[in-house]
mmCIF file of C-alpha atoms and ligand atoms in Angstrom:
data_model
loop_
_atom_site.group_PDB
_atom_site.id
_atom_site.type_symbol
_atom_site.label_atom_id
_atom_site.label_comp_id
_atom_site.label_asym_id
_atom_site.label_seq_id
_atom_site.Cartn_x
_atom_site.Cartn_y
_atom_site.Cartn_z
ATOM 1 C CA MET U 604 102.438 110.505 131.206
ATOM 2 C CA LEU U 605 100.503 113.851 130.211
ATOM 3 C CA GLU U 606 101.032 117.054 132.082
ATOM 4 C CA ILE U 607 99.243 120.169 130.729
ATOM 5 C CA LYS U 608 100.233 123.275 132.477
ATOM 6 C CA ASN U 609 98.458 126.767 132.453
ATOM 7 C CA LEU U 610 97.744 126.017 128.766
ATOM 8 C CA HIS U 611 96.466 128.988 126.574
ATOM 9 C CA ALA U 612 95.668 128.513 122.927
ATOM 10 C CA ARG U 613 93.819 130.429 120.212
ATOM 11 C CA VAL U 614 92.534 129.963 116.700
ATOM 12 C CA ALA U 615 95.637 130.795 114.414
ATOM 13 C CA GLU U 616 93.635 132.465 111.790
ATOM 14 C CA THR U 617 91.460 134.821 113.966
ATOM 15 C CA GLY U 618 93.318 134.947 117.291
ATOM 16 C CA THR U 619 90.008 134.020 119.302
ATOM 17 C CA GLU U 620 91.312 132.519 122.533
ATOM 18 C CA ILE U 621 89.694 129.139 123.316
ATOM 19 C CA ILE U 622 91.857 127.437 125.744
ATOM 20 C CA ARG U 623 92.277 129.647 128.800
ATOM 21 C CA GLY U 624 94.650 128.585 131.394
ATOM 22 C CA LEU U 625 93.928 124.847 131.273
ATOM 23 C CA ASP U 626 95.734 122.422 133.774
ATOM 24 C CA LEU U 627 95.397 118.696 133.599
ATOM 25 C CA THR U 628 97.529 115.738 134.610
ATOM 26 C CA VAL U 629 97.014 111.977 133.489
ATOM 27 C CA LYS U 630 99.093 109.393 134.709
ATOM 28 C CA ALA U 631 100.226 106.151 133.137
ATOM 29 C CA GLY U 632 97.609 103.577 133.600
ATOM 30 C CA GLU U 633 94.851 106.182 133.924
ATOM 31 C CA VAL U 634 91.601 106.790 132.093
ATOM 32 C CA ALA U 635 90.590 110.368 132.533
ATOM 33 C CA ALA U 636 87.308 111.416 131.517
ATOM 34 C CA ILE U 637 86.858 115.137 130.147
ATOM 35 C CA MET U 638 83.246 116.250 130.251
ATOM 36 C CA GLY U 639 81.811 119.753 129.665
ATOM 37 C CA PRO U 640 79.010 121.684 127.871
ATOM 38 C CA ASN U 641 78.955 122.225 124.060
ATOM 39 C CA GLY U 642 81.471 124.799 123.145
ATOM 40 C CA SER U 643 83.753 124.562 126.276
ATOM 41 C CA GLY U 644 86.842 123.459 124.292
ATOM 42 C CA LYS U 645 86.915 119.751 124.480
ATOM 43 C CA SER U 646 87.563 119.144 120.805
ATOM 44 C CA THR U 647 90.063 121.994 120.484
ATOM 45 C CA LEU U 648 91.903 120.542 123.260
ATOM 46 C CA SER U 649 92.013 117.222 121.426
ATOM 47 C CA TYR U 650 93.206 119.106 118.420
ATOM 48 C CA ILE U 651 96.019 120.951 120.260
ATOM 49 C CA LEU U 652 97.259 117.535 121.618
ATOM 50 C CA ALA U 653 97.345 116.079 118.265
ATOM 51 C CA GLY U 654 99.174 119.151 117.042
ATOM 52 C CA ARG U 655 96.826 120.429 114.425
ATOM 53 C CA PRO U 656 98.269 123.764 112.901
ATOM 54 C CA ASP U 657 95.210 125.802 112.865
ATOM 55 C CA TYR U 658 95.663 126.363 116.663
ATOM 56 C CA GLU U 659 98.412 128.315 118.390
ATOM 57 C CA VAL U 660 99.489 127.957 122.044
ATOM 58 C CA THR U 661 100.271 131.285 123.388
ATOM 59 C CA GLU U 662 101.233 130.185 126.853
ATOM 60 C CA GLY U 663 101.843 127.148 129.124
ATOM 61 C CA ASP U 664 103.114 123.831 128.024
ATOM 62 C CA ILE U 665 102.225 120.187 127.142
ATOM 63 C CA LEU U 666 104.573 117.669 128.558
ATOM 64 C CA TYR U 667 104.317 114.061 127.488
ATOM 65 C CA ASP U 668 106.648 111.703 129.311
ATOM 66 C CA GLY U 669 108.015 114.810 130.740
ATOM 67 C CA GLN U 670 109.192 116.399 127.657
ATOM 68 C CA SER U 671 107.256 119.295 125.878
ATOM 69 C CA ILE U 672 105.592 118.209 122.808
ATOM 70 C CA LEU U 673 104.730 121.847 121.491
ATOM 71 C CA GLU U 674 107.533 121.701 118.942
ATOM 72 C CA MET U 675 106.592 118.520 117.297
ATOM 73 C CA ASP U 676 104.691 118.008 114.248
ATOM 74 C CA PRO U 677 101.597 115.842 114.398
ATOM 75 C CA ALA U 678 103.537 112.902 112.645
ATOM 76 C CA GLU U 679 106.304 113.199 115.254
ATOM 77 C CA ARG U 680 103.648 113.107 117.818
ATOM 78 C CA ALA U 681 101.998 110.089 116.352
ATOM 79 C CA ALA U 682 105.192 108.259 116.036
ATOM 80 C CA ALA U 683 105.900 109.037 119.744
ATOM 81 C CA GLY U 684 102.843 107.123 120.577
ATOM 82 C CA VAL U 685 100.171 109.911 120.613
ATOM 83 C CA PHE U 686 96.811 109.048 119.192
ATOM 84 C CA LEU U 687 93.647 110.974 118.484
ATOM 85 C CA ALA U 688 90.123 109.370 117.525
ATOM 86 C CA PHE U 689 88.238 112.214 116.068
ATOM 87 C CA GLN U 690 84.755 113.319 116.853
ATOM 88 C CA TYR U 691 84.241 113.663 113.138
ATOM 89 C CA PRO U 692 86.674 111.148 111.222
ATOM 90 C CA MET U 693 87.693 112.437 107.866
ATOM 91 C CA GLU U 694 86.735 110.717 104.676
ATOM 92 C CA ILE U 695 89.483 109.514 102.531
ATOM 93 C CA PRO U 696 88.162 108.913 99.100
ATOM 94 C CA GLY U 697 90.289 106.615 96.820
ATOM 95 C CA VAL U 698 92.143 105.075 99.634
ATOM 96 C CA ALA U 699 90.997 101.704 100.701
ATOM 97 C CA THR U 700 90.815 101.410 104.655
ATOM 98 C CA MET U 701 93.192 98.441 104.615
ATOM 99 C CA GLU U 702 95.701 100.461 102.368
ATOM 100 C CA PHE U 703 95.491 103.388 104.871
ATOM 101 C CA LEU U 704 96.080 100.947 107.770
ATOM 102 C CA LYS U 705 99.116 99.510 106.129
ATOM 103 C CA VAL U 706 100.486 103.064 105.456
ATOM 104 C CA ALA U 707 99.723 104.323 109.018
ATOM 105 C CA ILE U 708 101.358 101.374 110.727
ATOM 106 C CA ASN U 709 104.307 100.865 108.664
ATOM 107 C CA SER U 710 105.074 104.811 108.667
ATOM 108 C CA GLN U 711 104.966 104.610 112.485
ATOM 109 C CA ARG U 712 107.349 101.433 112.590
ATOM 110 C CA ARG U 713 109.648 103.170 110.262
ATOM 111 C CA ALA U 714 109.755 106.455 112.414
ATOM 112 C CA ARG U 715 110.497 104.275 115.466
ATOM 113 C CA GLY U 716 113.257 102.267 113.620
ATOM 114 C CA ASP U 717 111.242 98.987 113.393
ATOM 115 C CA ALA U 718 111.061 96.818 110.367
ATOM 116 C CA GLU U 719 107.758 97.254 108.256
ATOM 117 C CA LEU U 720 105.135 94.564 108.786
ATOM 118 C CA LYS U 721 104.739 91.914 105.963
ATOM 119 C CA ILE U 722 101.574 91.682 104.329
ATOM 120 C CA PRO U 723 100.423 88.301 105.860
ATOM 121 C CA ASP U 724 101.409 89.538 109.463
ATOM 122 C CA LEU U 725 99.548 92.759 108.808
ATOM 123 C CA LEU U 726 96.576 90.915 107.427
ATOM 124 C CA LYS U 727 96.466 88.615 110.621
ATOM 125 C CA LYS U 728 96.734 91.454 113.036
ATOM 126 C CA VAL U 729 93.877 93.374 111.217
ATOM 127 C CA LYS U 730 91.658 90.595 110.950
ATOM 128 C CA GLU U 731 92.038 89.927 114.777
ATOM 129 C CA ALA U 732 91.319 93.568 115.783
ATOM 130 C CA ALA U 733 88.370 93.945 113.230
ATOM 131 C CA GLY U 734 86.929 90.587 114.787
ATOM 132 C CA THR U 735 86.990 92.243 118.270
ATOM 133 C CA LEU U 736 85.101 95.027 116.976
ATOM 134 C CA GLU U 737 82.781 92.740 114.739
ATOM 135 C CA MET U 738 83.749 94.461 111.757
ATOM 136 C CA ASP U 739 83.429 93.029 108.330
ATOM 137 C CA MET U 740 86.675 92.596 106.498
ATOM 138 C CA ALA U 741 84.787 93.576 103.161
ATOM 139 C CA MET U 742 84.344 97.010 104.851
ATOM 140 C CA LEU U 743 88.265 97.363 104.749
ATOM 141 C CA LYS U 744 88.172 97.147 101.067
ATOM 142 C CA ARG U 745 86.141 100.323 100.921
ATOM 143 C CA PRO U 746 87.706 103.883 100.912
ATOM 144 C CA LEU U 747 88.312 105.021 104.552
ATOM 145 C CA ASN U 748 85.180 106.606 106.155
ATOM 146 C CA VAL U 749 83.517 107.253 102.729
ATOM 147 C CA GLY U 750 79.813 106.385 103.071
ATOM 148 C CA PHE U 751 80.523 104.734 106.441
ATOM 149 C CA SER U 752 77.656 105.041 108.969
ATOM 150 C CA GLY U 753 78.424 107.031 112.336
ATOM 151 C CA GLY U 754 79.117 103.751 113.994
ATOM 152 C CA GLU U 755 81.236 102.191 111.384
ATOM 153 C CA LYS U 756 83.400 105.387 111.541
ATOM 154 C CA LYS U 757 83.891 105.019 115.091
ATOM 155 C CA ARG U 758 84.764 101.390 114.748
ATOM 156 C CA ALA U 759 87.292 102.347 112.280
ATOM 157 C CA GLU U 760 88.785 104.748 114.520
ATOM 158 C CA ILE U 761 89.042 102.237 117.340
ATOM 159 C CA LEU U 762 90.602 99.697 114.870
ATOM 160 C CA GLN U 763 93.275 102.200 114.067
ATOM 161 C CA MET U 764 93.841 102.672 117.638
ATOM 162 C CA MET U 765 94.000 98.805 118.477
ATOM 163 C CA LEU U 766 96.626 98.373 115.582
ATOM 164 C CA LEU U 767 98.788 101.488 116.334
ATOM 165 C CA GLU U 768 99.129 100.498 120.017
ATOM 166 C CA PRO U 769 99.581 104.221 121.116
ATOM 167 C CA LYS U 770 100.737 105.362 124.611
ATOM 168 C CA LEU U 771 98.612 108.152 124.811
ATOM 169 C CA CYS U 772 94.890 107.913 123.504
ATOM 170 C CA VAL U 773 92.594 110.803 123.086
ATOM 171 C CA LEU U 774 89.072 109.893 122.326
ATOM 172 C CA ASP U 775 86.768 112.735 121.242
ATOM 173 C CA GLU U 776 83.095 111.989 121.612
ATOM 174 C CA THR U 777 83.443 108.278 120.665
ATOM 175 C CA ASP U 778 79.846 107.796 121.670
ATOM 176 C CA SER U 779 78.286 110.123 119.476
ATOM 177 C CA GLY U 780 76.089 108.560 116.725
ATOM 178 C CA LEU U 781 76.449 104.929 118.349
ATOM 179 C CA ASP U 782 73.573 102.915 119.109
ATOM 180 C CA ILE U 783 73.852 100.859 122.354
ATOM 181 C CA ASP U 784 75.326 97.766 120.853
ATOM 182 C CA ALA U 785 77.868 99.648 118.963
ATOM 183 C CA LEU U 786 78.614 101.582 122.073
ATOM 184 C CA LYS U 787 79.409 98.294 123.929
ATOM 185 C CA ILE U 788 81.697 97.242 121.328
ATOM 186 C CA VAL U 789 83.531 100.279 120.973
ATOM 187 C CA ALA U 790 83.912 100.478 124.821
ATOM 188 C CA ASP U 791 84.980 96.900 124.906
ATOM 189 C CA GLY U 792 87.838 97.705 122.393
ATOM 190 C CA VAL U 793 88.878 100.611 124.551
ATOM 191 C CA ASN U 794 88.719 98.441 127.672
ATOM 192 C CA ALA U 795 90.886 96.041 126.064
ATOM 193 C CA LEU U 796 93.514 98.578 125.540
ATOM 194 C CA ARG U 797 93.665 99.684 129.170
ATOM 195 C CA SER U 798 97.258 99.066 130.357
ATOM 196 C CA PRO U 799 99.506 100.283 133.109
ATOM 197 C CA GLU U 800 101.729 101.656 130.357
ATOM 198 C CA ARG U 801 98.934 103.417 128.883
ATOM 199 C CA ALA U 802 96.865 106.602 129.405
ATOM 200 C CA MET U 803 93.550 107.439 127.958
ATOM 201 C CA VAL U 804 91.703 110.781 127.783
ATOM 202 C CA VAL U 805 88.031 109.942 126.958
ATOM 203 C CA ILE U 806 86.119 113.030 125.972
ATOM 204 C CA THR U 807 82.389 112.752 126.296
ATOM 205 C CA HIS U 808 79.323 114.919 126.531
ATOM 206 C CA TYR U 809 77.230 112.427 128.374
ATOM 207 C CA GLN U 810 77.743 110.064 131.381
ATOM 208 C CA ARG U 811 76.506 107.150 129.409
ATOM 209 C CA LEU U 812 79.762 106.061 127.770
ATOM 210 C CA LEU U 813 81.176 106.124 131.097
ATOM 211 C CA ASP U 814 78.923 103.163 132.381
ATOM 212 C CA TYR U 815 81.046 101.089 129.918
ATOM 213 C CA ILE U 816 84.538 102.813 130.118
ATOM 214 C CA VAL U 817 84.657 103.592 133.757
ATOM 215 C CA PRO U 818 87.136 106.414 134.411
ATOM 216 C CA ASP U 819 89.565 106.928 137.197
ATOM 217 C CA THR U 820 89.263 110.612 137.122
ATOM 218 C CA VAL U 821 86.758 112.937 135.810
ATOM 219 C CA HIS U 822 87.492 116.616 134.831
ATOM 220 C CA VAL U 823 84.926 119.148 133.825
ATOM 221 C CA LEU U 824 85.754 121.800 131.165
ATOM 222 C CA SER U 825 84.271 125.174 131.027
ATOM 223 C CA ARG U 826 85.497 128.034 128.851
ATOM 224 C CA GLY U 827 88.684 126.335 128.086
ATOM 225 C CA ARG U 828 89.584 125.504 131.461
ATOM 226 C CA VAL U 829 89.239 122.567 133.948
ATOM 227 C CA VAL U 830 86.897 124.070 136.462
ATOM 228 C CA LYS U 831 86.402 120.709 138.684
ATOM 229 C CA SER U 832 88.135 117.499 139.168
ATOM 230 C CA GLY U 833 87.005 114.211 140.834
ATOM 231 C CA ASP U 834 86.484 110.487 140.460
ATOM 232 C CA LYS U 835 83.582 108.659 138.615
ATOM 233 C CA GLY U 836 81.105 110.037 141.110
ATOM 234 C CA LEU U 837 81.543 113.412 139.659
ATOM 235 C CA ALA U 838 80.204 112.275 136.214
ATOM 236 C CA LEU U 839 77.116 110.764 137.907
ATOM 237 C CA GLU U 840 76.660 113.917 139.806
ATOM 238 C CA LEU U 841 76.697 115.985 136.485
ATOM 239 C CA GLU U 842 74.150 113.459 134.947
ATOM 240 C CA LYS U 843 71.881 114.229 137.935
ATOM 241 C CA ASN U 844 72.161 117.881 138.056
ATOM 242 C CA GLY U 845 73.674 119.160 134.694
ATOM 243 C CA TYR U 846 76.544 121.578 134.358
ATOM 244 C CA ALA U 847 74.929 124.655 135.411
ATOM 245 C CA GLY U 848 75.854 124.298 139.148
ATOM 246 C CA ILE U 849 79.648 123.666 138.543
ATOM 247 C CA VAL U 850 79.991 125.904 135.468
ATOM 248 C CA GLY U 851 78.165 128.756 137.600
ATOM 249 C CA GLU U 852 80.419 128.058 140.734
ATOM 250 C CA ALA U 853 83.684 128.591 138.746
ATOM 251 C CA ALA U 854 82.532 131.737 136.998
HETATM 252 N N1 LIG S 2149 88.431 127.356 114.168
HETATM 253 C C1 LIG S 2149 87.790 127.998 115.028
HETATM 254 N N2 LIG S 2149 87.334 129.165 114.839
HETATM 255 C C2 LIG S 2149 86.549 130.079 115.531
HETATM 256 N N3 LIG S 2149 86.102 129.568 116.601
HETATM 257 C C3 LIG S 2149 86.346 128.274 116.922
HETATM 258 C C4 LIG S 2149 87.351 127.555 115.994
HETATM 259 N N4 LIG S 2149 87.304 126.133 116.706
HETATM 260 C C5 LIG S 2149 86.526 126.345 117.860
HETATM 261 N N5 LIG S 2149 85.967 127.522 117.841
HETATM 262 C C6 LIG S 2149 85.121 127.756 119.036
HETATM 263 O O1 LIG S 2149 85.719 127.291 120.241
HETATM 264 C C7 LIG S 2149 84.717 126.829 121.176
HETATM 265 C C8 LIG S 2149 85.051 125.495 121.584
HETATM 266 O O2 LIG S 2149 84.935 124.625 120.697
HETATM 267 P P1 LIG S 2149 85.159 123.048 120.727
HETATM 268 O O3 LIG S 2149 86.403 122.757 121.224
HETATM 269 O O4 LIG S 2149 84.696 122.293 119.392
HETATM 270 O O5 LIG S 2149 83.954 122.506 121.988
HETATM 271 P P2 LIG S 2149 83.454 121.353 122.498
HETATM 272 O O6 LIG S 2149 84.179 120.147 121.714
HETATM 273 O O7 LIG S 2149 83.627 121.352 123.968
HETATM 274 O O8 LIG S 2149 82.044 121.395 122.136
HETATM 275 C C9 LIG S 2149 83.236 127.028 120.623
HETATM 276 O O9 LIG S 2149 82.887 128.178 120.820
HETATM 277 C C10 LIG S 2149 83.780 126.854 118.922
HETATM 278 O O10 LIG S 2149 82.868 127.809 118.236
HETATM 279 MG MG1 LIG S 2150 83.527 118.518 120.357
#
Protein backbone atom coordinates (compact mmCIF):
# COMPACT_ATOMS: atom_id res chain seq x y z
CA MET A 1 0.00 0.00 0.00
CA LEU A 2 2.87 2.34 0.86
CA GLU A 3 6.23 2.10 -0.85
CA ILE A 4 8.92 4.64 -0.10
CA LYS A 5 11.96 4.32 -2.33
CA ASN A 6 15.30 6.01 -1.76
CA LEU A 7 13.59 9.11 -0.43
CA HIS A 8 15.68 12.23 0.04
CA ALA A 9 14.03 15.35 1.39
CA ARG A 10 15.09 18.70 2.78
CA VAL A 11 13.66 21.72 4.51
CA ALA A 12 12.42 23.95 1.68
CA GLU A 13 13.52 27.21 3.28
CA THR A 14 17.06 26.31 4.30
CA GLY A 15 17.89 23.33 2.10
CA THR A 16 18.93 21.21 5.10
CA GLU A 17 18.65 17.55 4.12
CA ILE A 18 16.75 15.53 6.73
CA ILE A 19 15.57 12.38 4.97
CA ARG A 20 18.60 10.69 3.42
CA GLY A 21 17.80 7.67 1.29
CA LEU A 22 14.87 6.20 3.19
CA ASP A 23 13.31 2.91 2.05
CA LEU A 24 10.12 1.55 3.61
CA THR A 25 7.32 -0.74 2.45
CA VAL A 26 4.07 -1.17 4.37
CA LYS A 27 1.52 -3.65 3.06
CA ALA A 28 -2.26 -3.42 3.37
CA GLY A 29 -3.38 -4.84 6.69
CA GLU A 30 -0.01 -4.19 8.26
CA VAL A 31 0.82 -2.11 11.32
CA ALA A 32 4.37 -0.82 10.99
CA ALA A 33 6.10 0.82 13.93
CA ILE A 34 8.74 3.47 13.24
CA MET A 35 11.13 3.97 16.11
CA GLY A 36 14.30 5.97 16.46
CA PRO A 37 16.10 8.50 18.60
CA ASN A 38 15.05 12.15 18.84
CA GLY A 39 15.89 14.06 15.71
CA SER A 40 16.15 10.98 13.47
CA GLY A 41 13.48 12.34 11.11
CA LYS A 42 10.32 10.54 12.28
CA SER A 43 8.06 13.59 12.37
CA THR A 44 9.58 14.92 9.15
CA LEU A 45 8.70 11.64 7.43
CA SER A 46 5.09 11.98 8.57
CA TYR A 47 4.89 15.59 7.33
CA ILE A 48 6.27 14.55 3.95
CA LEU A 49 3.70 11.75 3.70
CA ALA A 50 0.94 14.27 4.45
CA GLY A 51 2.37 16.64 1.83
CA ARG A 52 3.40 19.62 3.90
CA PRO A 53 4.85 22.25 1.57
CA ASP A 54 7.72 23.24 3.88
CA TYR A 55 9.64 20.11 2.85
CA GLU A 56 11.02 19.32 -0.61
CA VAL A 57 11.60 15.85 -1.98
CA THR A 58 14.82 15.94 -3.99
CA GLU A 59 15.16 12.26 -4.90
CA GLY A 60 13.24 9.01 -4.73
CA ASP A 61 9.49 8.41 -4.68
CA ILE A 62 6.49 7.68 -2.46
CA LEU A 63 4.00 5.25 -3.95
CA TYR A 64 0.54 4.84 -2.47
CA ASP A 65 -1.46 2.02 -4.02
CA GLY A 66 1.19 1.90 -6.72
CA GLN A 67 0.89 5.59 -7.69
CA SER A 68 3.29 8.38 -6.85
CA ILE A 69 1.74 10.93 -4.50
CA LEU A 70 4.53 13.49 -4.75
CA GLU A 71 2.53 15.76 -7.05
CA MET A 72 -0.62 15.59 -4.89
CA ASP A 73 -1.41 18.41 -2.44
CA PRO A 74 -2.39 17.60 1.17
CA ALA A 75 -6.14 17.80 0.47
CA GLU A 76 -5.85 15.42 -2.48
CA ARG A 77 -3.88 12.97 -0.35
CA ALA A 78 -6.45 13.17 2.41
CA ALA A 79 -9.28 12.58 -0.06
CA ALA A 80 -7.36 9.55 -1.35
CA GLY A 81 -7.37 8.16 2.20
CA VAL A 82 -4.11 9.30 3.78
CA PHE A 83 -4.48 10.46 7.38
CA LEU A 84 -1.87 11.94 9.68
CA ALA A 85 -2.33 12.26 13.44
CA PHE A 86 0.06 14.96 14.56
CA GLN A 87 2.59 14.84 17.38
CA TYR A 88 1.53 18.39 18.22
CA PRO A 89 -2.08 18.84 17.06
CA MET A 90 -2.91 22.35 15.90
CA GLU A 91 -5.25 24.56 17.88
CA ILE A 92 -8.09 26.02 15.83
CA PRO A 93 -9.61 28.91 17.75
CA GLY A 94 -13.13 29.87 16.76
CA VAL A 95 -14.01 26.52 15.16
CA ALA A 96 -16.00 24.13 17.35
CA THR A 97 -14.64 20.58 17.19
CA MET A 98 -18.00 19.31 15.94
CA GLU A 99 -18.06 21.87 13.13
CA PHE A 100 -14.49 20.95 12.20
CA LEU A 101 -15.44 17.26 12.01
CA LYS A 102 -18.45 18.04 9.85
CA VAL A 103 -16.41 20.08 7.38
CA ALA A 104 -13.57 17.54 7.30
CA ILE A 105 -15.88 14.57 6.72
CA ASN A 106 -18.04 16.26 4.13
CA SER A 107 -15.23 17.83 2.14
CA GLN A 108 -13.66 14.38 1.80
CA ARG A 109 -17.00 12.85 0.82
CA ARG A 110 -17.45 15.53 -1.84
CA ALA A 111 -13.93 14.97 -3.18
CA ARG A 112 -14.74 11.25 -3.50
CA GLY A 113 -18.06 11.96 -5.18
CA ASP A 114 -20.18 10.80 -2.22
CA ALA A 115 -23.21 12.68 -0.87
CA GLU A 116 -22.68 14.84 2.23
CA LEU A 117 -23.71 13.34 5.56
CA LYS A 118 -26.96 14.74 6.97
CA ILE A 119 -26.65 16.28 10.44
CA PRO A 120 -28.50 13.50 12.31
CA ASP A 121 -26.37 10.80 10.64
CA LEU A 122 -23.23 12.77 11.36
CA LEU A 123 -24.21 13.24 15.00
CA LYS A 124 -24.89 9.54 15.39
CA LYS A 125 -21.52 8.60 13.93
CA VAL A 126 -19.66 11.14 16.05
CA LYS A 127 -21.47 10.06 19.21
CA GLU A 128 -20.58 6.42 18.61
CA ALA A 129 -16.91 7.13 17.97
CA ALA A 130 -16.62 9.59 20.87
CA GLY A 131 -18.18 6.94 23.12
CA THR A 132 -15.49 4.41 22.20
CA LEU A 133 -12.85 6.95 23.16
CA GLU A 134 -14.69 7.89 26.37
CA MET A 135 -14.89 11.49 25.16
CA ASP A 136 -17.54 13.79 26.54
CA MET A 137 -19.80 15.21 23.80
CA ALA A 138 -19.64 18.57 25.61
CA MET A 139 -15.98 18.75 24.61
CA LEU A 140 -16.97 18.78 20.95
CA LYS A 141 -18.61 22.17 21.40
CA ARG A 142 -15.25 23.67 22.32
CA PRO A 143 -12.86 25.02 19.68
CA LEU A 144 -10.65 22.23 18.35
CA ASN A 145 -7.65 21.56 20.61
CA VAL A 146 -7.85 24.97 22.30
CA GLY A 147 -7.13 24.38 25.97
CA PHE A 148 -7.35 20.60 25.47
CA SER A 149 -5.00 18.59 27.68
CA GLY A 150 -2.37 16.41 25.99
CA GLY A 151 -4.62 13.37 26.33
CA GLU A 152 -7.68 15.21 25.01
CA LYS A 153 -5.77 16.36 21.95
CA LYS A 154 -4.70 12.81 21.18
CA ARG A 155 -8.24 11.56 21.63
CA ALA A 156 -9.46 14.28 19.27
CA GLU A 157 -6.92 13.08 16.67
CA ILE A 158 -8.05 9.47 16.99
CA LEU A 159 -11.69 10.60 16.80
CA GLN A 160 -10.97 12.30 13.46
CA MET A 161 -9.25 9.15 12.26
CA MET A 162 -12.19 6.95 13.25
CA LEU A 163 -14.64 9.22 11.45
CA LEU A 164 -12.60 9.72 8.28
CA GLU A 165 -11.88 5.97 7.89
CA PRO A 166 -8.58 6.48 6.05
CA LYS A 167 -6.72 3.70 4.20
CA LEU A 168 -3.29 4.78 5.35
CA CYS A 169 -2.98 6.10 8.90
CA VAL A 170 0.19 7.73 10.12
CA LEU A 171 0.30 8.32 13.87
CA ASP A 172 3.13 10.48 15.17
CA GLU A 173 3.97 9.89 18.85
CA THR A 174 0.36 9.26 19.73
CA ASP A 175 1.53 8.14 23.15
CA SER A 176 3.30 11.32 24.21
CA GLY A 177 1.45 13.17 26.94
CA LEU A 178 -0.88 10.28 27.74
CA ASP A 179 -1.39 8.67 31.11
CA ILE A 180 -1.76 4.91 31.10
CA ASP A 181 -5.58 4.91 31.00
CA ALA A 182 -5.70 7.36 28.11
CA LEU A 183 -3.00 5.35 26.37
CA LYS A 184 -5.18 2.25 26.54
CA ILE A 185 -8.21 4.08 25.20
CA VAL A 186 -6.26 5.51 22.29
CA ALA A 187 -4.68 2.11 21.58
CA ASP A 188 -8.10 0.45 21.64
CA GLY A 189 -9.33 3.05 19.16
CA VAL A 190 -6.37 2.34 16.88
CA ASN A 191 -6.76 -1.43 17.24
CA ALA A 192 -10.45 -1.19 16.36
CA LEU A 193 -9.38 0.36 13.05
CA ARG A 194 -6.99 -2.45 12.15
CA SER A 195 -8.27 -4.04 8.97
CA PRO A 196 -6.96 -6.02 5.98
CA GLU A 197 -7.63 -3.01 3.74
CA ARG A 198 -5.86 -0.50 5.93
CA ALA A 199 -2.21 0.14 6.68
CA MET A 200 -0.95 1.95 9.74
CA VAL A 201 2.38 3.59 10.43
CA VAL A 202 2.82 4.10 14.17
CA ILE A 203 5.68 6.40 15.07
CA THR A 204 6.87 6.10 18.63
CA HIS A 205 9.88 6.84 20.72
CA TYR A 206 9.16 4.22 23.35
CA GLN A 207 8.21 0.57 23.24
CA ARG A 208 5.40 1.21 25.78
CA LEU A 209 2.74 2.00 23.15
CA LEU A 210 3.65 -1.21 21.31
CA ASP A 211 2.47 -3.28 24.28
CA TYR A 212 -1.01 -2.10 23.35
CA ILE A 213 -0.69 -1.67 19.59
CA VAL A 214 1.29 -4.77 18.64
CA PRO A 215 3.06 -4.05 15.35
CA ASP A 216 3.63 -6.50 12.50
CA THR A 217 6.93 -4.86 11.60
CA VAL A 218 9.34 -2.51 13.36
CA HIS A 219 11.72 -0.13 11.57
CA VAL A 220 14.46 1.89 13.19
CA LEU A 221 15.17 5.32 11.79
CA SER A 222 18.51 7.04 12.22
CA ARG A 223 19.68 10.18 10.45
CA GLY A 224 16.87 10.04 7.95
CA ARG A 225 17.18 6.40 6.91
CA VAL A 226 15.77 3.05 7.97
CA VAL A 227 18.81 1.34 9.44
CA LYS A 228 17.17 -1.82 10.75
CA SER A 229 13.87 -3.66 10.27
CA GLY A 230 12.40 -6.57 12.12
CA ASP A 231 9.32 -7.84 13.90
CA LYS A 232 7.98 -6.81 17.31
CA GLY A 233 11.00 -8.48 18.92
CA LEU A 234 13.15 -5.65 17.61
CA ALA A 235 11.18 -3.14 19.70
CA LEU A 236 11.78 -5.22 22.82
CA GLU A 237 15.47 -5.43 22.01
CA LEU A 238 15.59 -1.63 21.68
CA GLU A 239 13.81 -1.24 25.00
CA LYS A 240 16.50 -3.37 26.61
CA ASN A 241 19.63 -2.14 24.85
CA GLY A 242 18.72 1.35 23.60
CA TYR A 243 19.41 2.76 20.17
CA ALA A 244 23.16 3.15 20.54
CA GLY A 245 24.06 -0.34 19.30
CA ILE A 246 21.90 -0.26 16.20
CA VAL A 247 22.55 3.35 15.30
CA GLY A 248 26.28 2.79 15.83
CA GLU A 249 26.26 -0.36 13.67
CA ALA A 250 24.71 1.58 10.81
CA ALA A 251 26.95 4.64 11.04
N1 LIG B 1 11.92 23.15 9.49
C1 LIG B 1 13.10 22.69 9.91
N2 LIG B 1 14.22 23.45 9.85
C2 LIG B 1 15.41 22.97 10.26
N3 LIG B 1 15.60 21.76 10.78
C3 LIG B 1 14.54 20.96 10.88
C4 LIG B 1 13.23 21.36 10.45
N4 LIG B 1 12.38 20.34 10.66
C5 LIG B 1 13.12 19.36 11.22
N5 LIG B 1 14.40 19.72 11.34
C6 LIG B 1 15.50 18.90 11.90
O1 LIG B 1 15.43 17.62 11.34
C7 LIG B 1 15.76 16.62 12.29
C8 LIG B 1 14.65 15.61 12.40
O2 LIG B 1 13.55 16.17 13.09
P1 LIG B 1 12.22 15.36 13.40
O3 LIG B 1 11.70 14.81 12.14
O4 LIG B 1 11.31 16.24 14.18
O5 LIG B 1 12.78 14.19 14.31
P2 LIG B 1 12.02 13.16 15.27
O6 LIG B 1 10.54 13.30 15.05
O7 LIG B 1 12.57 11.83 14.88
O8 LIG B 1 12.43 13.52 16.66
C9 LIG B 1 16.07 17.34 13.57
O9 LIG B 1 17.46 17.50 13.65
C10 LIG B 1 15.37 18.68 13.38
O10 LIG B 1 15.99 19.71 14.10
MG1 LIG C 1 8.92 13.73 16.29
